[in-house]
């Protein structure tokens, strides 16, 4: 069951990176991209909506064209690039329009990757368990329980540690670190 162990590690890295970004996004939009509180909240909501939209696209791509495992791997690439894009967009270039544009493209990549991989992880994990094996249902249940525990624990760690890290460093460094965490999932 090496593949299911990989999926647990993949999901831990992916969720840690995502929740680290999510916890910073509102302040990033306000402080770095100079949005008002209400505009930053609106853009954060659009980002969340895009994730849900891309979940549908990811499920369609996995079911109709690529398969779950290939979809998981392929959509992790734009996801990881999105973190590094936010890192670059954190630098003030003197042109707020371009900085915002770069940040929004990066957030779009993050939404695409986060949403499109959502329906794939559990499917790939369940596919690794032979259906004709004794105790199939129990093994799938164990995989799913562990999978969701990993998601919650990594998310909890990330939303706890990311703000603490942010107190002693910059958005640039934090987004770069989240990109590296995401990169480890590949």
Tab-separated table of C-alpha atoms in Angstrom:
chain	number	residue	atom	x	y	z
A	1	UNK	CA	0.000	0.000	0.000
A	2	UNK	CA	2.820	2.390	-0.839
A	3	UNK	CA	0.480	4.410	-3.040
A	4	UNK	CA	-1.983	5.040	-0.214
A	5	UNK	CA	0.886	6.184	2.024
A	6	UNK	CA	1.971	8.532	-0.771
A	7	UNK	CA	-1.589	9.872	-1.037
A	8	UNK	CA	-1.689	10.575	2.691
A	9	UNK	CA	1.592	12.491	2.442
A	10	UNK	CA	0.397	14.249	-0.715
A	11	UNK	CA	-2.802	15.358	0.982
A	12	UNK	CA	-0.964	16.484	4.127
A	13	UNK	CA	1.330	18.699	2.045
A	14	UNK	CA	-1.461	19.991	-0.179
A	15	UNK	CA	-3.794	20.855	2.709
A	16	UNK	CA	-1.005	22.415	4.794
A	17	UNK	CA	-0.078	24.653	1.861
A	18	UNK	CA	-3.701	25.529	1.105
A	19	UNK	CA	-4.708	26.403	4.662
A	20	UNK	CA	-1.510	28.368	5.160
A	21	UNK	CA	-2.456	30.478	2.147
A	22	UNK	CA	-6.108	30.733	3.154
A	23	UNK	CA	-5.251	32.074	6.589
A	24	UNK	CA	-3.095	34.842	5.049
A	25	UNK	CA	-5.141	35.708	1.982
A	26	UNK	CA	-7.387	38.410	3.462
A	27	UNK	CA	-4.464	40.320	4.980
A	28	UNK	CA	-2.348	39.818	1.853
A	29	UNK	CA	-5.048	41.362	-0.297
A	30	UNK	CA	-5.396	44.293	2.088
A	31	UNK	CA	-1.772	44.969	3.026
A	32	UNK	CA	0.184	43.980	-0.061
A	33	UNK	CA	-2.318	44.541	-2.869
A	34	UNK	CA	-3.903	47.570	-1.172
A	35	UNK	CA	-7.552	46.463	-1.320
A	36	UNK	CA	-10.156	47.764	1.078
A	37	UNK	CA	-11.443	45.277	3.643
A	38	UNK	CA	-14.694	44.760	1.727
A	39	UNK	CA	-12.951	44.361	-1.640
A	40	UNK	CA	-10.444	41.908	-0.152
A	41	UNK	CA	-13.305	39.896	1.323
A	42	UNK	CA	-15.069	39.862	-2.047
A	43	UNK	CA	-11.938	38.658	-3.870
A	44	UNK	CA	-11.336	35.990	-1.239
A	45	UNK	CA	-14.918	34.797	-1.818
A	46	UNK	CA	-14.351	34.713	-5.582
A	47	UNK	CA	-11.224	32.635	-4.974
A	48	UNK	CA	-13.249	30.142	-2.909
A	49	UNK	CA	-15.974	30.019	-5.559
A	50	UNK	CA	-13.338	29.322	-8.228
A	51	UNK	CA	-12.088	26.356	-6.193
A	52	UNK	CA	-15.593	24.865	-6.161
A	53	UNK	CA	-15.974	25.489	-9.900
A	54	UNK	CA	-12.641	23.809	-10.666
A	55	UNK	CA	-13.644	20.822	-8.534
A	56	UNK	CA	-16.300	20.087	-11.149
A	57	UNK	CA	-13.765	20.541	-13.964
A	58	UNK	CA	-11.268	18.278	-12.180
A	59	UNK	CA	-13.845	15.527	-11.684
A	60	UNK	CA	-14.854	15.749	-15.349
A	61	UNK	CA	-11.220	15.654	-16.515
A	62	UNK	CA	-10.454	12.682	-14.274
A	63	UNK	CA	-13.571	10.708	-15.218
A	64	UNK	CA	-13.702	11.450	-18.931
A	65	UNK	CA	-10.129	11.982	-20.056
A	66	UNK	CA	-7.124	11.692	-17.761
A	67	UNK	CA	-7.962	9.308	-14.966
A	68	UNK	CA	-7.727	10.225	-11.298
A	69	UNK	CA	-4.011	9.652	-10.752
A	70	UNK	CA	-2.828	11.616	-13.796
A	71	UNK	CA	-5.290	14.419	-12.969
A	72	UNK	CA	-3.943	14.541	-9.432
A	73	UNK	CA	-0.382	14.905	-10.666
A	74	UNK	CA	-1.069	17.297	-13.530
A	75	UNK	CA	-3.232	19.706	-11.544
A	76	UNK	CA	-0.704	19.840	-8.717
A	77	UNK	CA	1.681	21.676	-11.057
A	78	UNK	CA	-0.420	24.868	-11.478
A	79	UNK	CA	-1.245	24.656	-7.783
A	80	UNK	CA	2.428	24.763	-6.836
A	81	UNK	CA	3.163	27.478	-9.417
A	82	UNK	CA	0.417	29.573	-7.847
A	83	UNK	CA	2.268	29.699	-4.526
A	84	UNK	CA	5.495	30.780	-6.168
A	85	UNK	CA	3.523	33.331	-8.192
A	86	UNK	CA	2.121	34.829	-4.979
A	87	UNK	CA	5.653	34.920	-3.658
A	88	UNK	CA	6.761	36.985	-6.673
A	89	UNK	CA	3.624	39.145	-6.531
A	90	UNK	CA	4.502	40.021	-2.932
A	91	UNK	CA	7.343	42.187	-4.168
A	92	UNK	CA	6.335	45.766	-4.789
A	93	UNK	CA	7.189	46.569	-8.402
A	94	UNK	CA	5.890	50.119	-8.303
A	95	UNK	CA	2.973	49.197	-10.557
A	96	UNK	CA	0.026	48.087	-8.420
A	97	UNK	CA	-2.020	47.033	-11.464
A	98	UNK	CA	0.670	44.585	-12.621
A	99	UNK	CA	1.242	43.337	-9.089
A	100	UNK	CA	-2.485	42.672	-8.657
A	101	UNK	CA	-2.712	41.037	-12.083
A	102	UNK	CA	0.181	38.692	-11.263
A	103	UNK	CA	-1.398	37.876	-7.891
A	104	UNK	CA	-4.778	37.125	-9.487
A	105	UNK	CA	-3.253	34.843	-12.107
A	106	UNK	CA	-1.444	33.079	-9.268
A	107	UNK	CA	-4.676	32.757	-7.280
A	108	UNK	CA	-6.398	31.383	-10.382
A	109	UNK	CA	-3.652	28.733	-10.664
A	110	UNK	CA	-4.111	27.918	-6.974
A	111	UNK	CA	-7.873	27.637	-7.370
A	112	UNK	CA	-7.479	25.432	-10.440
A	113	UNK	CA	-5.043	23.096	-8.702
A	114	UNK	CA	-6.830	22.986	-5.373
A	115	UNK	CA	-10.247	22.448	-6.904
A	116	UNK	CA	-9.271	20.030	-9.656
A	117	UNK	CA	-7.366	17.708	-7.308
A	118	UNK	CA	-10.131	17.520	-4.693
A	119	UNK	CA	-12.135	14.730	-6.315
A	120	UNK	CA	-9.050	12.676	-7.208
A	121	UNK	CA	-7.237	11.760	-3.986
A	122	UNK	CA	-9.844	9.559	-2.414
A	123	UNK	CA	-10.618	7.832	-5.708
A	124	UNK	CA	-6.955	7.036	-6.373
A	125	UNK	CA	-6.610	5.683	-2.835
A	126	UNK	CA	-9.662	3.458	-3.089
A	127	UNK	CA	-8.481	2.190	-6.490
A	128	UNK	CA	-5.273	0.883	-4.872
A	129	UNK	CA	-7.183	-1.632	-2.778
A	130	UNK	CA	-7.981	-4.809	-4.751
A	131	UNK	CA	-11.746	-5.310	-4.822
A	132	UNK	CA	-11.412	-9.082	-4.641
A	133	UNK	CA	-9.267	-8.910	-1.504
A	134	UNK	CA	-10.768	-10.042	1.795
A	135	UNK	CA	-11.762	-7.123	3.977
A	136	UNK	CA	-12.046	-4.708	1.039
A	137	UNK	CA	-14.739	-2.579	2.692
A	138	UNK	CA	-12.774	-2.317	5.935
A	139	UNK	CA	-9.599	-1.366	4.053
A	140	UNK	CA	-11.391	1.361	2.097
A	141	UNK	CA	-12.939	2.645	5.323
A	142	UNK	CA	-9.505	2.689	6.998
A	143	UNK	CA	-7.998	4.552	4.049
A	144	UNK	CA	-10.778	7.140	4.026
A	145	UNK	CA	-10.620	7.670	7.800
A	146	UNK	CA	-6.868	8.163	7.694
A	147	UNK	CA	-7.124	10.368	4.612
A	148	UNK	CA	-9.551	12.761	6.269
A	149	UNK	CA	-7.655	12.747	9.574
A	150	UNK	CA	-4.499	13.696	7.684
A	151	UNK	CA	-6.395	16.551	5.991
A	152	UNK	CA	-7.660	17.911	9.283
A	153	UNK	CA	-4.406	17.539	11.215
A	154	UNK	CA	-2.285	19.140	8.503
A	155	UNK	CA	-4.813	21.965	8.145
A	156	UNK	CA	-4.836	22.525	11.903
A	157	UNK	CA	-1.046	22.631	12.045
A	158	UNK	CA	-0.912	25.044	9.131
A	159	UNK	CA	-3.507	27.514	10.412
A	160	UNK	CA	-1.728	27.491	13.761
A	161	UNK	CA	1.867	27.765	12.545
A	162	UNK	CA	1.495	30.047	9.503
A	163	UNK	CA	0.377	33.145	11.447
A	164	UNK	CA	3.165	32.539	13.956
A	165	UNK	CA	5.647	32.332	11.095
A	166	UNK	CA	4.186	35.447	9.503
A	167	UNK	CA	4.948	37.453	12.652
A	168	UNK	CA	8.670	36.963	12.108
A	169	UNK	CA	8.969	37.066	8.313
A	170	UNK	CA	7.344	38.365	5.101
A	171	UNK	CA	4.563	37.291	2.766
A	172	UNK	CA	7.223	36.572	0.170
A	173	UNK	CA	9.011	34.061	2.362
A	174	UNK	CA	5.834	32.469	3.699
A	175	UNK	CA	4.374	31.949	0.201
A	176	UNK	CA	7.723	30.538	-0.944
A	177	UNK	CA	7.683	28.120	1.982
A	178	UNK	CA	4.094	27.094	1.185
A	179	UNK	CA	5.194	26.545	-2.424
A	180	UNK	CA	7.969	24.262	-1.211
A	181	UNK	CA	5.480	22.352	0.949
A	182	UNK	CA	3.242	21.971	-2.104
A	183	UNK	CA	6.216	20.919	-4.199
A	184	UNK	CA	6.948	18.078	-1.773
A	185	UNK	CA	3.566	16.608	-2.660
A	186	UNK	CA	4.826	15.860	-6.154
